[in-house]
PDB file of C-alpha atoms in Angstrom:
ATOM      1  CA  ALA A 275      17.931   6.993  -0.246  1.00  0.00           C
ATOM      2  CA  GLN A 276      15.143   5.276  -2.458  1.00  0.00           C
ATOM      3  CA  SER A 277      11.985   6.957  -3.639  1.00  0.00           C
ATOM      4  CA  VAL A 278       9.277   6.992  -5.792  1.00  0.00           C
ATOM      5  CA  THR A 279       7.782   9.745  -7.761  1.00  0.00           C
ATOM      6  CA  GLN A 280       4.400   9.897  -9.403  1.00  0.00           C
ATOM      7  CA  PRO A 281       4.310  13.098 -11.221  1.00  0.00           C
ATOM      8  CA  ASP A 282       0.547  13.241 -11.997  1.00  0.00           C
ATOM      9  CA  ILE A 283      -2.024  13.879  -9.042  1.00  0.00           C
ATOM     10  CA  HIS A 284      -5.017  13.642 -11.474  1.00  0.00           C
ATOM     11  CA  ILE A 285      -5.574  12.384 -14.693  1.00  0.00           C
ATOM     12  CA  THR A 286      -8.720  12.452 -16.680  1.00  0.00           C
ATOM     13  CA  VAL A 287      -9.492  10.005 -19.949  1.00  0.00           C
ATOM     14  CA  SER A 288     -12.415   9.303 -21.646  1.00  0.00           C
ATOM     15  CA  GLU A 289     -13.674   5.726 -21.840  1.00  0.00           C
ATOM     16  CA  GLY A 290     -12.216   3.746 -24.818  1.00  0.00           C
ATOM     17  CA  ALA A 291      -9.055   5.958 -24.756  1.00  0.00           C
ATOM     18  CA  SER A 292      -5.762   4.736 -23.721  1.00  0.00           C
ATOM     19  CA  LEU A 293      -4.042   5.357 -20.371  1.00  0.00           C
ATOM     20  CA  GLU A 294      -0.355   6.130 -19.283  1.00  0.00           C
ATOM     21  CA  LEU A 295       0.140   6.401 -15.633  1.00  0.00           C
ATOM     22  CA  ARG A 296       4.076   7.468 -15.032  1.00  0.00           C
ATOM     23  CA  CYS A 297       6.432   6.477 -12.337  1.00  0.00           C
ATOM     24  CA  ASN A 298       9.707   7.355 -11.474  1.00  0.00           C
ATOM     25  CA  TYR A 299      11.987   5.613  -9.066  1.00  0.00           C
ATOM     26  CA  SER A 300      15.479   6.437  -7.644  1.00  0.00           C
ATOM     27  CA  TYR A 301      17.679   3.310  -6.787  1.00  0.00           C
ATOM     28  CA  GLY A 302      20.975   2.474  -8.195  1.00  0.00           C
ATOM     29  CA  ALA A 303      20.277  -1.411  -8.867  1.00  0.00           C
ATOM     30  CA  THR A 304      17.576  -3.311 -10.241  1.00  0.00           C
ATOM     31  CA  PRO A 305      14.614  -2.687  -7.945  1.00  0.00           C
ATOM     32  CA  TYR A 306      11.337  -4.632  -7.326  1.00  0.00           C
ATOM     33  CA  LEU A 307       8.339  -2.418  -8.730  1.00  0.00           C
ATOM     34  CA  PHE A 308       4.637  -2.393  -7.941  1.00  0.00           C
ATOM     35  CA  TRP A 309       1.708  -1.168  -9.379  1.00  0.00           C
ATOM     36  CA  TYR A 310      -1.456  -1.205  -6.864  1.00  0.00           C
ATOM     37  CA  VAL A 311      -5.204   0.097  -7.618  1.00  0.00           C
ATOM     38  CA  GLN A 312      -7.290   1.257  -5.020  1.00  0.00           C
ATOM     39  CA  SER A 313     -11.264   1.669  -5.615  1.00  0.00           C
ATOM     40  CA  PRO A 314     -13.140   4.102  -3.551  1.00  0.00           C
ATOM     41  CA  GLY A 315     -13.591   3.087   0.181  1.00  0.00           C
ATOM     42  CA  GLN A 316     -11.187  -0.006  -0.528  1.00  0.00           C
ATOM     43  CA  GLY A 317      -7.639  -1.168   0.191  1.00  0.00           C
ATOM     44  CA  LEU A 318      -4.963  -1.738  -2.192  1.00  0.00           C
ATOM     45  CA  GLN A 319      -4.948  -4.614  -4.884  1.00  0.00           C
ATOM     46  CA  LEU A 320      -1.771  -5.602  -6.545  1.00  0.00           C
ATOM     47  CA  LEU A 321      -1.966  -4.926 -10.339  1.00  0.00           C
ATOM     48  CA  LEU A 322       1.672  -6.275 -11.305  1.00  0.00           C
ATOM     49  CA  LYS A 323       5.084  -6.360 -10.348  1.00  0.00           C
ATOM     50  CA  TYR A 324       8.619  -6.484 -11.576  1.00  0.00           C
ATOM     51  CA  PHE A 325      11.599  -8.140 -10.415  1.00  0.00           C
ATOM     52  CA  SER A 326      13.728  -9.032 -13.228  1.00  0.00           C
ATOM     53  CA  GLY A 327      13.612 -10.571 -16.786  1.00  0.00           C
ATOM     54  CA  ASP A 328      11.169  -9.225 -19.598  1.00  0.00           C
ATOM     55  CA  THR A 329      10.859  -5.499 -19.084  1.00  0.00           C
ATOM     56  CA  LEU A 330       7.167  -5.580 -20.165  1.00  0.00           C
ATOM     57  CA  VAL A 331       5.060  -6.998 -17.411  1.00  0.00           C
ATOM     58  CA  GLN A 332       1.402  -8.015 -17.743  1.00  0.00           C
ATOM     59  CA  GLY A 333      -0.843  -7.479 -14.857  1.00  0.00           C
ATOM     60  CA  ILE A 334      -4.508  -7.828 -14.107  1.00  0.00           C
ATOM     61  CA  LYS A 335      -7.541  -5.981 -15.519  1.00  0.00           C
ATOM     62  CA  GLY A 336      -5.713  -5.656 -18.984  1.00  0.00           C
ATOM     63  CA  PHE A 337      -2.840  -3.453 -17.404  1.00  0.00           C
ATOM     64  CA  GLU A 338       0.807  -3.458 -18.564  1.00  0.00           C
ATOM     65  CA  ALA A 339       4.150  -1.899 -17.337  1.00  0.00           C
ATOM     66  CA  GLU A 340       7.279  -1.128 -18.895  1.00  0.00           C
ATOM     67  CA  PHE A 341      10.578  -1.171 -17.069  1.00  0.00           C
ATOM     68  CA  LYS A 342      13.000   1.367 -18.451  1.00  0.00           C
ATOM     69  CA  ARG A 343      16.194   1.394 -16.851  1.00  0.00           C
ATOM     70  CA  SER A 344      17.680   4.427 -18.430  1.00  0.00           C
ATOM     71  CA  GLN A 345      14.676   6.637 -17.679  1.00  0.00           C
ATOM     72  CA  SER A 346      14.292   5.075 -14.029  1.00  0.00           C
ATOM     73  CA  SER A 347      10.355   4.652 -15.004  1.00  0.00           C
ATOM     74  CA  PHE A 348       8.065   1.998 -14.719  1.00  0.00           C
ATOM     75  CA  ASN A 349       4.812   3.440 -16.385  1.00  0.00           C
ATOM     76  CA  LEU A 350       1.355   1.633 -16.624  1.00  0.00           C
ATOM     77  CA  ARG A 351      -0.282   1.444 -19.326  1.00  0.00           C
ATOM     78  CA  LYS A 352      -3.852   0.037 -20.682  1.00  0.00           C
ATOM     79  CA  PRO A 353      -4.894   0.528 -24.282  1.00  0.00           C
ATOM     80  CA  SER A 354      -8.547   0.910 -23.400  1.00  0.00           C
ATOM     81  CA  VAL A 355      -9.813   2.587 -20.502  1.00  0.00           C
ATOM     82  CA  HIS A 356     -13.291   1.286 -18.895  1.00  0.00           C
ATOM     83  CA  TRP A 357     -15.483   3.273 -16.464  1.00  0.00           C
ATOM     84  CA  SER A 358     -14.580   0.781 -13.641  1.00  0.00           C
ATOM     85  CA  ASP A 359     -10.811   1.725 -13.835  1.00  0.00           C
ATOM     86  CA  ALA A 360     -11.569   5.044 -12.130  1.00  0.00           C
ATOM     87  CA  ALA A 361      -9.699   4.783  -8.945  1.00  0.00           C
ATOM     88  CA  GLU A 362      -6.451   5.743  -7.580  1.00  0.00           C
ATOM     89  CA  TYR A 363      -3.180   4.164  -8.576  1.00  0.00           C
ATOM     90  CA  PHE A 364      -0.077   3.774  -6.307  1.00  0.00           C
ATOM     91  CA  CYS A 365       3.476   2.860  -7.581  1.00  0.00           C
ATOM     92  CA  ALA A 366       5.694   1.401  -5.133  1.00  0.00           C
ATOM     93  CA  VAL A 367       9.476   0.102  -4.965  1.00  0.00           C
ATOM     94  CA  LEU A 368      10.817  -2.597  -2.361  1.00  0.00           C
ATOM     95  CA  ARG A 369      13.344  -1.272   0.042  1.00  0.00           C
ATOM     96  CA  MET A 370      16.583  -3.364  -0.683  1.00  0.00           C
ATOM     97  CA  ASP A 371      17.428  -3.447   2.961  1.00  0.00           C
ATOM     98  CA  SER A 372      15.967  -6.921   4.053  1.00  0.00           C
ATOM     99  CA  SER A 373      13.306  -4.836   5.767  1.00  0.00           C
ATOM    100  CA  TYR A 374      10.912  -6.137   2.993  1.00  0.00           C
ATOM    101  CA  LYS A 375       9.378  -2.685   3.391  1.00  0.00           C
ATOM    102  CA  LEU A 376       7.557  -0.640   0.556  1.00  0.00           C
ATOM    103  CA  ILE A 377       7.918   2.935  -0.757  1.00  0.00           C
ATOM    104  CA  PHE A 378       4.954   4.177  -2.055  1.00  0.00           C
ATOM    105  CA  GLY A 379       4.440   7.147  -4.509  1.00  0.00           C
ATOM    106  CA  SER A 380       1.665   9.599  -3.597  1.00  0.00           C
ATOM    107  CA  GLY A 381      -0.672   8.232  -5.982  1.00  0.00           C
ATOM    108  CA  THR A 382      -2.526   9.421  -9.242  1.00  0.00           C
ATOM    109  CA  ARG A 383      -6.170   9.787  -9.232  1.00  0.00           C
ATOM    110  CA  LEU A 384      -7.861   8.606 -12.615  1.00  0.00           C
ATOM    111  CA  LEU A 385     -11.262   9.804 -13.728  1.00  0.00           C
ATOM    112  CA  VAL A 386     -12.829   8.393 -16.415  1.00  0.00           C
ATOM    113  CA  ARG A 387     -15.116  10.438 -18.720  1.00  0.00           C
ATOM    114  CA  PRO A 388     -18.240   8.442 -20.160  1.00  0.00           C
TER     115      PRO A 388
ATOM    116  CA  ASP B 275      -6.197 -16.188  -1.978  1.00  0.00           C
ATOM    117  CA  VAL B 276      -4.678 -14.310   0.914  1.00  0.00           C
ATOM    118  CA  LYS B 277      -7.000 -12.655   2.872  1.00  0.00           C
ATOM    119  CA  VAL B 278      -6.306  -9.512   5.112  1.00  0.00           C
ATOM    120  CA  THR B 279      -9.462  -8.509   7.442  1.00  0.00           C
ATOM    121  CA  GLN B 280      -9.308  -5.428   9.535  1.00  0.00           C
ATOM    122  CA  SER B 281     -12.274  -5.268  12.625  1.00  0.00           C
ATOM    123  CA  SER B 282     -14.112  -2.345  11.561  1.00  0.00           C
ATOM    124  CA  ARG B 283     -14.719  -0.324   8.322  1.00  0.00           C
ATOM    125  CA  TYR B 284     -16.003   2.908   9.982  1.00  0.00           C
ATOM    126  CA  LEU B 285     -14.975   4.106  13.281  1.00  0.00           C
ATOM    127  CA  VAL B 286     -15.631   7.227  15.420  1.00  0.00           C
ATOM    128  CA  LYS B 287     -13.859   7.761  18.732  1.00  0.00           C
ATOM    129  CA  ARG B 288     -13.981  10.845  21.008  1.00  0.00           C
ATOM    130  CA  THR B 289     -10.770  12.774  21.744  1.00  0.00           C
ATOM    131  CA  GLY B 290      -8.851  11.150  24.384  1.00  0.00           C
ATOM    132  CA  GLU B 291     -10.228   7.706  24.026  1.00  0.00           C
ATOM    133  CA  LYS B 292      -7.909   4.529  23.788  1.00  0.00           C
ATOM    134  CA  VAL B 293      -8.406   3.078  20.263  1.00  0.00           C
ATOM    135  CA  PHE B 294      -7.778  -0.486  18.956  1.00  0.00           C
ATOM    136  CA  LEU B 295      -7.514  -1.227  15.622  1.00  0.00           C
ATOM    137  CA  GLU B 296      -7.301  -5.116  14.496  1.00  0.00           C
ATOM    138  CA  CYS B 297      -5.897  -6.935  11.940  1.00  0.00           C
ATOM    139  CA  VAL B 298      -6.039 -10.629  11.083  1.00  0.00           C
ATOM    140  CA  GLN B 299      -4.282 -12.452   7.964  1.00  0.00           C
ATOM    141  CA  ASP B 300      -4.839 -15.840   7.065  1.00  0.00           C
ATOM    142  CA  MET B 301      -1.792 -16.936   5.011  1.00  0.00           C
ATOM    143  CA  ASP B 302       0.727 -17.519   7.625  1.00  0.00           C
ATOM    144  CA  HIS B 303       2.688 -14.219   6.455  1.00  0.00           C
ATOM    145  CA  GLU B 304       5.742 -13.055   8.933  1.00  0.00           C
ATOM    146  CA  ASN B 305       5.457  -9.401   8.427  1.00  0.00           C
ATOM    147  CA  MET B 306       2.536  -7.166   8.983  1.00  0.00           C
ATOM    148  CA  PHE B 307       2.537  -3.438   8.368  1.00  0.00           C
ATOM    149  CA  TRP B 308       0.235  -0.825   9.448  1.00  0.00           C
ATOM    150  CA  TYR B 309      -0.048   2.367   7.215  1.00  0.00           C
ATOM    151  CA  ARG B 310      -2.141   5.621   7.433  1.00  0.00           C
ATOM    152  CA  GLN B 311      -3.399   7.325   4.192  1.00  0.00           C
ATOM    153  CA  ASP B 312      -4.129  10.945   3.838  1.00  0.00           C
ATOM    154  CA  PRO B 313      -4.976  12.711   0.614  1.00  0.00           C
ATOM    155  CA  GLY B 314      -1.979  13.908  -0.941  1.00  0.00           C
ATOM    156  CA  LEU B 315       0.391  11.860   1.348  1.00  0.00           C
ATOM    157  CA  GLY B 316      -0.029   8.667  -0.184  1.00  0.00           C
ATOM    158  CA  LEU B 317       0.682   5.617   2.392  1.00  0.00           C
ATOM    159  CA  ARG B 318       2.792   6.321   5.224  1.00  0.00           C
ATOM    160  CA  LEU B 319       4.280   3.346   7.397  1.00  0.00           C
ATOM    161  CA  ILE B 320       3.485   3.618  11.144  1.00  0.00           C
ATOM    162  CA  TYR B 321       4.629   0.299  12.485  1.00  0.00           C
ATOM    163  CA  PHE B 322       6.065  -2.828  10.940  1.00  0.00           C
ATOM    164  CA  SER B 323       6.433  -6.372  12.625  1.00  0.00           C
ATOM    165  CA  TYR B 324       8.237  -9.209  11.213  1.00  0.00           C
ATOM    166  CA  ASP B 325       7.842 -11.940  13.866  1.00  0.00           C
ATOM    167  CA  VAL B 326       5.278 -12.644  16.853  1.00  0.00           C
ATOM    168  CA  LYS B 327       6.319 -10.189  19.619  1.00  0.00           C
ATOM    169  CA  MET B 328       8.624  -8.322  17.204  1.00  0.00           C
ATOM    170  CA  LYS B 329       8.081  -4.431  16.113  1.00  0.00           C
ATOM    171  CA  GLU B 330       9.894  -1.667  14.369  1.00  0.00           C
ATOM    172  CA  LYS B 331       8.917   1.989  14.108  1.00  0.00           C
ATOM    173  CA  GLY B 332       8.194   3.397  10.638  1.00  0.00           C
ATOM    174  CA  ASP B 333       8.252   6.811   9.371  1.00  0.00           C
ATOM    175  CA  ILE B 334       5.405   8.073  11.578  1.00  0.00           C
ATOM    176  CA  PRO B 335       4.986   6.139  14.906  1.00  0.00           C
ATOM    177  CA  GLU B 336       4.505   9.030  17.127  1.00  0.00           C
ATOM    178  CA  GLY B 337       1.010   8.491  19.045  1.00  0.00           C
ATOM    179  CA  TYR B 338       0.951   4.876  17.902  1.00  0.00           C
ATOM    180  CA  SER B 339       2.046   1.783  19.621  1.00  0.00           C
ATOM    181  CA  VAL B 340       1.259  -2.039  18.323  1.00  0.00           C
ATOM    182  CA  SER B 341       0.589  -5.595  19.380  1.00  0.00           C
ATOM    183  CA  ARG B 342       1.519  -8.819  17.810  1.00  0.00           C
ATOM    184  CA  GLU B 343       0.849 -11.863  20.230  1.00  0.00           C
ATOM    185  CA  LYS B 344      -0.085 -14.228  17.622  1.00  0.00           C
ATOM    186  CA  LYS B 345       1.421 -14.639  14.028  1.00  0.00           C
ATOM    187  CA  GLU B 346      -1.925 -13.892  12.451  1.00  0.00           C
ATOM    188  CA  ARG B 347      -3.137 -10.897  14.335  1.00  0.00           C
ATOM    189  CA  PHE B 348      -1.543  -7.413  14.450  1.00  0.00           C
ATOM    190  CA  SER B 349      -3.079  -4.542  16.347  1.00  0.00           C
ATOM    191  CA  LEU B 350      -2.398  -0.956  16.189  1.00  0.00           C
ATOM    192  CA  ILE B 351      -3.215   1.198  19.727  1.00  0.00           C
ATOM    193  CA  LEU B 352      -4.062   4.640  19.742  1.00  0.00           C
ATOM    194  CA  GLU B 353      -3.143   5.315  23.573  1.00  0.00           C
ATOM    195  CA  SER B 354      -5.189   8.736  23.453  1.00  0.00           C
ATOM    196  CA  ALA B 355      -6.970   9.298  20.473  1.00  0.00           C
ATOM    197  CA  SER B 356      -6.597  13.178  18.923  1.00  0.00           C
ATOM    198  CA  THR B 357      -8.487  14.704  15.779  1.00  0.00           C
ATOM    199  CA  ASN B 358      -5.173  14.814  13.877  1.00  0.00           C
ATOM    200  CA  GLN B 359      -5.227  10.946  13.973  1.00  0.00           C
ATOM    201  CA  THR B 360      -8.573  11.195  11.694  1.00  0.00           C
ATOM    202  CA  SER B 361      -7.392   9.292   8.886  1.00  0.00           C
ATOM    203  CA  MET B 362      -7.603   5.967   6.605  1.00  0.00           C
ATOM    204  CA  TYR B 363      -5.888   3.042   8.248  1.00  0.00           C
ATOM    205  CA  LEU B 364      -4.785   0.203   6.151  1.00  0.00           C
ATOM    206  CA  CYS B 365      -3.359  -3.102   7.443  1.00  0.00           C
ATOM    207  CA  ALA B 366      -1.165  -5.367   5.044  1.00  0.00           C
ATOM    208  CA  SER B 367       1.019  -8.650   5.062  1.00  0.00           C
ATOM    209  CA  SER B 368       3.648 -10.082   3.399  1.00  0.00           C
ATOM    210  CA  LEU B 369       6.109 -13.137   3.195  1.00  0.00           C
ATOM    211  CA  TYR B 370       9.387 -12.604   5.097  1.00  0.00           C
ATOM    212  CA  GLN B 371      11.200 -14.899   2.727  1.00  0.00           C
ATOM    213  CA  GLY B 372      10.416 -16.745  -0.524  1.00  0.00           C
ATOM    214  CA  GLY B 373       8.332 -13.875  -1.790  1.00  0.00           C
ATOM    215  CA  GLU B 374       9.288 -10.857  -3.584  1.00  0.00           C
ATOM    216  CA  GLY B 375       7.928  -8.377  -0.970  1.00  0.00           C
ATOM    217  CA  GLU B 376       4.448  -8.015  -2.277  1.00  0.00           C
ATOM    218  CA  GLN B 377       2.126  -6.909   0.486  1.00  0.00           C
ATOM    219  CA  TYR B 378      -1.667  -7.709   0.652  1.00  0.00           C
ATOM    220  CA  PHE B 379      -3.910  -5.136   2.029  1.00  0.00           C
ATOM    221  CA  GLY B 380      -6.996  -5.370   3.977  1.00  0.00           C
ATOM    222  CA  PRO B 381     -10.201  -2.916   3.109  1.00  0.00           C
ATOM    223  CA  GLY B 382      -9.044  -0.118   5.714  1.00  0.00           C
ATOM    224  CA  THR B 383     -10.595   1.476   8.646  1.00  0.00           C
ATOM    225  CA  ARG B 384     -11.717   4.890   8.349  1.00  0.00           C
ATOM    226  CA  LEU B 385     -11.164   6.526  11.752  1.00  0.00           C
ATOM    227  CA  THR B 386     -12.812   9.783  12.643  1.00  0.00           C
ATOM    228  CA  VAL B 387     -11.720  11.385  16.140  1.00  0.00           C
ATOM    229  CA  THR B 388     -14.209  14.165  17.249  1.00  0.00           C
TER     230      THR B 388
END
């Protein structure tokens, strides 16, 4: 069965520091992968997505993610974190059973130190 | 831009009440979803609809029902609210075909059952 794991529940970084949020998936073929961000009290906003092609994908707000098939990973990165990036981040994979459902990880909460 | 709206941001109901949560999307999406979000558990799918009057159970349908009489509107119904249904409820929509499965989310309804 497909699954998504986000091993870090909380991460704290200083403003201006680089960021990497981890995501591992289980699926035999090339998955469709997503990163969403949820600001406090809000719904989820799509940051970026990967379906095929270039394994480094660019998203909104200066985020990028790299698909690594050998490691079954899709880690999210940002070179310099801003205080407004404090939020919860969810990785998701599309179920490949034509249902168009997403499987979400449990989320990583990012705290930003001034 | 896709817009998904939910009828209430905050709702307080008493145990045993019948509760309706409404969701409307304006992009002619075929698929609509209801999730609940609880700390440490991520997003869990309650129900899913891929067409008018069509519905499919998600991972945690017990205690909930849904209605989709019009393409743009998807309602979640708690027939007899209980305190363990206190949660954040998120609605989402996506294209059935032609897209890559990314879902667009509403702002959420925080429901408290007392």
